[in-house]
Short mmCIF file of C-alpha atoms in Angstrom, two decimals:
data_model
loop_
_atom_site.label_atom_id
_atom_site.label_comp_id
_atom_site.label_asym_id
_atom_site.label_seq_id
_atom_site.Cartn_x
_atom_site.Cartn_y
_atom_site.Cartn_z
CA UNK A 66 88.68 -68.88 196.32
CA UNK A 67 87.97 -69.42 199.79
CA UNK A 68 88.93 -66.44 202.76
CA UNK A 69 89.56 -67.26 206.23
CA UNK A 70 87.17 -64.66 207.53
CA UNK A 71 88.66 -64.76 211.24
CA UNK A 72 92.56 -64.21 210.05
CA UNK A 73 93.65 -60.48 210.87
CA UNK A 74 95.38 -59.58 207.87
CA UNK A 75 93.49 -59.54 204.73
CA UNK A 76 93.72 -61.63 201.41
CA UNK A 77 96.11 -60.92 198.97
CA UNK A 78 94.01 -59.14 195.51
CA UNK A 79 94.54 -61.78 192.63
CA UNK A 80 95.93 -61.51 189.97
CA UNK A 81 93.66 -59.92 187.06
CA UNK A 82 93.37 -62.94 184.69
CA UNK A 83 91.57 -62.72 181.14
CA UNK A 84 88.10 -60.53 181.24
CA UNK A 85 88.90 -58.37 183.51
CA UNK A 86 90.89 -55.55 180.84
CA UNK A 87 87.66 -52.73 182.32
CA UNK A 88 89.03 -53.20 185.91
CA UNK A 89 92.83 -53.03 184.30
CA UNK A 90 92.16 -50.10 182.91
CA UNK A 91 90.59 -48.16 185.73
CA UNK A 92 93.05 -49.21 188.00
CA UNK A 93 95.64 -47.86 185.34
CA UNK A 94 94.39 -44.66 186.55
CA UNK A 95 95.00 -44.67 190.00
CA UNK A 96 97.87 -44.94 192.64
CA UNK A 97 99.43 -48.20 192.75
CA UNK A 98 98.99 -48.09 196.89
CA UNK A 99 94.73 -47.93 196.03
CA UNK A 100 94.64 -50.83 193.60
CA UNK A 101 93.94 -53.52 196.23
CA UNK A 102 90.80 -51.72 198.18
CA UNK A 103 89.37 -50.30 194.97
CA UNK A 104 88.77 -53.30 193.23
CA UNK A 105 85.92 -54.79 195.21
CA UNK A 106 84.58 -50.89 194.86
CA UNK A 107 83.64 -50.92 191.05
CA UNK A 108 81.64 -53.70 190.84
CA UNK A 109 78.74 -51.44 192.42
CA UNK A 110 79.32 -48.71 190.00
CA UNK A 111 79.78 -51.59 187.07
CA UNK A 112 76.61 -53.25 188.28
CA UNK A 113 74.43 -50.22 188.06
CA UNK A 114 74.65 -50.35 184.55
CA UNK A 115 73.11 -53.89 184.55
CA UNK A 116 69.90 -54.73 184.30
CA UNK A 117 67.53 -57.61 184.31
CA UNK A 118 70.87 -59.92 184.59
CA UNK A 119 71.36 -62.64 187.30
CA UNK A 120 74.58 -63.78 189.05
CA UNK A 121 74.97 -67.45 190.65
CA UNK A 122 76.41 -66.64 193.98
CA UNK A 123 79.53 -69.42 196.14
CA UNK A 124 75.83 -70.71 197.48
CA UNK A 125 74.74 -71.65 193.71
CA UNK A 126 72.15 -68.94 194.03
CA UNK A 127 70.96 -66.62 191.65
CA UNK A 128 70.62 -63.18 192.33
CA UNK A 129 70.04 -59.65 190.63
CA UNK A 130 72.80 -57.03 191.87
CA UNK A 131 70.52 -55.26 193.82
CA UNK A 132 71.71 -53.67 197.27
CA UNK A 133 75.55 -54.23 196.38
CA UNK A 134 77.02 -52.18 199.01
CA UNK A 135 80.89 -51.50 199.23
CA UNK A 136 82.94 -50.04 201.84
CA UNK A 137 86.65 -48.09 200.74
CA UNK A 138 88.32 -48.27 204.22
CA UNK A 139 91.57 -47.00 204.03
CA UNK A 140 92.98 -43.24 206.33
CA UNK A 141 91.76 -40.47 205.53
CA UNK A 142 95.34 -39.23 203.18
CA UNK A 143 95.06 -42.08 201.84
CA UNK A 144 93.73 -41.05 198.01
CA UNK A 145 90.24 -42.11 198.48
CA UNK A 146 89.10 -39.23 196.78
CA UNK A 147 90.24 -41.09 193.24
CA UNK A 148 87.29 -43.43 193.67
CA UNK A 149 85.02 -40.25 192.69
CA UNK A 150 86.19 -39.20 190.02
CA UNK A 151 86.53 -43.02 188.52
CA UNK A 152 82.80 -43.25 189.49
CA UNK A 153 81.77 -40.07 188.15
CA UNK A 154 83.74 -41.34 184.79
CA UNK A 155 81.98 -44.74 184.58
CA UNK A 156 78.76 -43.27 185.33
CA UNK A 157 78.97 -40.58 182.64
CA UNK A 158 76.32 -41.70 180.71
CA UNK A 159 73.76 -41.51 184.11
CA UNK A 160 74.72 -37.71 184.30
CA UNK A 161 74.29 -36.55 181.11
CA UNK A 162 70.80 -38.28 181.44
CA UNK A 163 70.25 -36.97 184.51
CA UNK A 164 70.69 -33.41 183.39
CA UNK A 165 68.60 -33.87 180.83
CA UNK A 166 65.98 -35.02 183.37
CA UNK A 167 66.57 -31.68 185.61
CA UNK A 168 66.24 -29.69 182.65
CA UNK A 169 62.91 -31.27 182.26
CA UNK A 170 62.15 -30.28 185.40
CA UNK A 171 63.39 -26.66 185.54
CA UNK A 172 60.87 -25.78 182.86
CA UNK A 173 58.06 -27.47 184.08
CA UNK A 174 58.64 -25.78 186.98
CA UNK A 175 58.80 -22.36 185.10
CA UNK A 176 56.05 -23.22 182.97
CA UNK A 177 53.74 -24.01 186.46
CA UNK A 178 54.43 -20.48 187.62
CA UNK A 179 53.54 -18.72 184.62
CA UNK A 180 50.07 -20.55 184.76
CA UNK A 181 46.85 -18.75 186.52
CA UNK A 182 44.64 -20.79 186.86
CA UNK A 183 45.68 -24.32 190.04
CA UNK A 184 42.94 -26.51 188.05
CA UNK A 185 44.62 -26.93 184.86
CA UNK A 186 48.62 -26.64 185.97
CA UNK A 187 50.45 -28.99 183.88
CA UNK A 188 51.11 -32.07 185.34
CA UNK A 189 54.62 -32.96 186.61
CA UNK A 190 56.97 -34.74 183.99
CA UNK A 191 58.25 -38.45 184.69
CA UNK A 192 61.28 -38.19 185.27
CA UNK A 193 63.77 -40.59 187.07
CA UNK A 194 67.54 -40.09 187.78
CA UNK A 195 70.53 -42.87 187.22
CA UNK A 196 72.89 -41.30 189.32
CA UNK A 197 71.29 -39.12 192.20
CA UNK A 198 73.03 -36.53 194.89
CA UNK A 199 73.41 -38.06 197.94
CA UNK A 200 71.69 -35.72 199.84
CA UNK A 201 68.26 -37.18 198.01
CA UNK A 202 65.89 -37.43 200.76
CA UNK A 203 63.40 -40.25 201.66
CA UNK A 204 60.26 -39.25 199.84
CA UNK A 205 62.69 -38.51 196.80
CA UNK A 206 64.31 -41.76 197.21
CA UNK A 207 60.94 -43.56 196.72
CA UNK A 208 59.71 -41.48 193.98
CA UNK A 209 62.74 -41.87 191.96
CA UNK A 210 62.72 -45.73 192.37
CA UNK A 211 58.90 -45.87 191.89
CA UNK A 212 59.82 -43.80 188.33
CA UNK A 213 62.84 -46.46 187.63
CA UNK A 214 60.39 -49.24 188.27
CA UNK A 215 57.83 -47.50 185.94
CA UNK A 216 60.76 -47.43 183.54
CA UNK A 217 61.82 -51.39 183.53
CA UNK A 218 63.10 -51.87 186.63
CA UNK A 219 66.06 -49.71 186.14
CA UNK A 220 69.12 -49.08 188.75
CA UNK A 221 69.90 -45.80 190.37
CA UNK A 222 73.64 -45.19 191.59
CA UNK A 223 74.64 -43.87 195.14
CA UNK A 224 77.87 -42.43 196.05
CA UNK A 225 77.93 -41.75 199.94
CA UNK A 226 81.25 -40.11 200.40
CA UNK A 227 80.23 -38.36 204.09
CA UNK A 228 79.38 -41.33 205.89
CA UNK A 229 82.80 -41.64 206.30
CA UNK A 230 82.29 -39.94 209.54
CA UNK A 231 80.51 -43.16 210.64
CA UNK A 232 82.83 -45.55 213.11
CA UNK A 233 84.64 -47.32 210.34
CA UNK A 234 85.81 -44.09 208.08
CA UNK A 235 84.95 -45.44 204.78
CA UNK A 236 82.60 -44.03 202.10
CA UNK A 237 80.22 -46.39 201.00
CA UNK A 238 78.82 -46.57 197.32
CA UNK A 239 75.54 -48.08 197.40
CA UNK A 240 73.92 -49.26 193.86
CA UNK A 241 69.77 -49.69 194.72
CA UNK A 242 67.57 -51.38 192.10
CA UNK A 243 63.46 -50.56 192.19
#
């Protein structure tokens, strides 16, 4: 298919041939008015469950699905909030995995403070998380993809619902590989 990028209006969603009856479905569970801007929006969350795959681009490249980024731009009424909760259902499997991560965590941490003696604290688990808050700050950011790395070169899922404050109103969903 080939998009004149200058026209005002935009293109027409195509028709959902054969191979496609994952988007179907998740589109079966939203508003008939968000079909067209969501469907460009879960191949992020799809692709973070990828890894180690390569994708020949229109320019006969090939290319991991690292950095997808996606914008939702539609008014604020306009049911954008059913993107989360498809996300959070595709992603599932990251959260369960990530709360068994934080779990690991928690009693590390309690085990740490129960300890007397600095020298011989136990050292910090490895743990990495699939689908991270989006408040995760820098340093976190680059620990957790240093621990994916460490892992395989896993892929970490971002959902950035409050940039929609930025100039174009639109939450982005950002899928970041290691």
């Amino acid at each position: 298919m080939k998009y004149d990028i200058s026209n005002p209006s935009a293109p027409k969603m195509p028709a959902l041939g054969r191979g496609t009856e994952c988007i179907k479905i998740l589109l079966s569970q939203t508003s008939k008015d968000m079909h067209e801007p969501m469907v460009p929006m879960f191949f992020p969350v799809l692709g973070a469950h990828i890894s180690g795959t390569e994708f020949q681009y229109p320019d006969f490249s090939w290319k991991e699905p690292t950095g997808m980024m996606t914008n939702l731009v539609a008014h604020s009424g306009d049911n954008k909030g059913q993107f989360k909760d498809l996300a959070n259902a595709v992603c599932r499997d990251f959260i369960q995995h990530d709360k068994a991560e934080e779990d690991k965590l928690l009693e590390w941490q309690k085990k740490k403070q129960t300890e007397p003696d600095n020298r011989n604290k136990t050292a910090r688990p490895d743990v990495f998380f699939r689908f991270p808050p989006s408040n995760t700050t820098n340093p976190a950011f680059i620990q957790n993809a240093l621990a994916l790395e460490a892992q395989g070169g896993l892929t970490q899922y971002f959902n950035l619902p409050e940039v929609e404050m930025a100039a174009w109103s639109s939450p982005i969903s950002l899928v970041a590989t290691s």
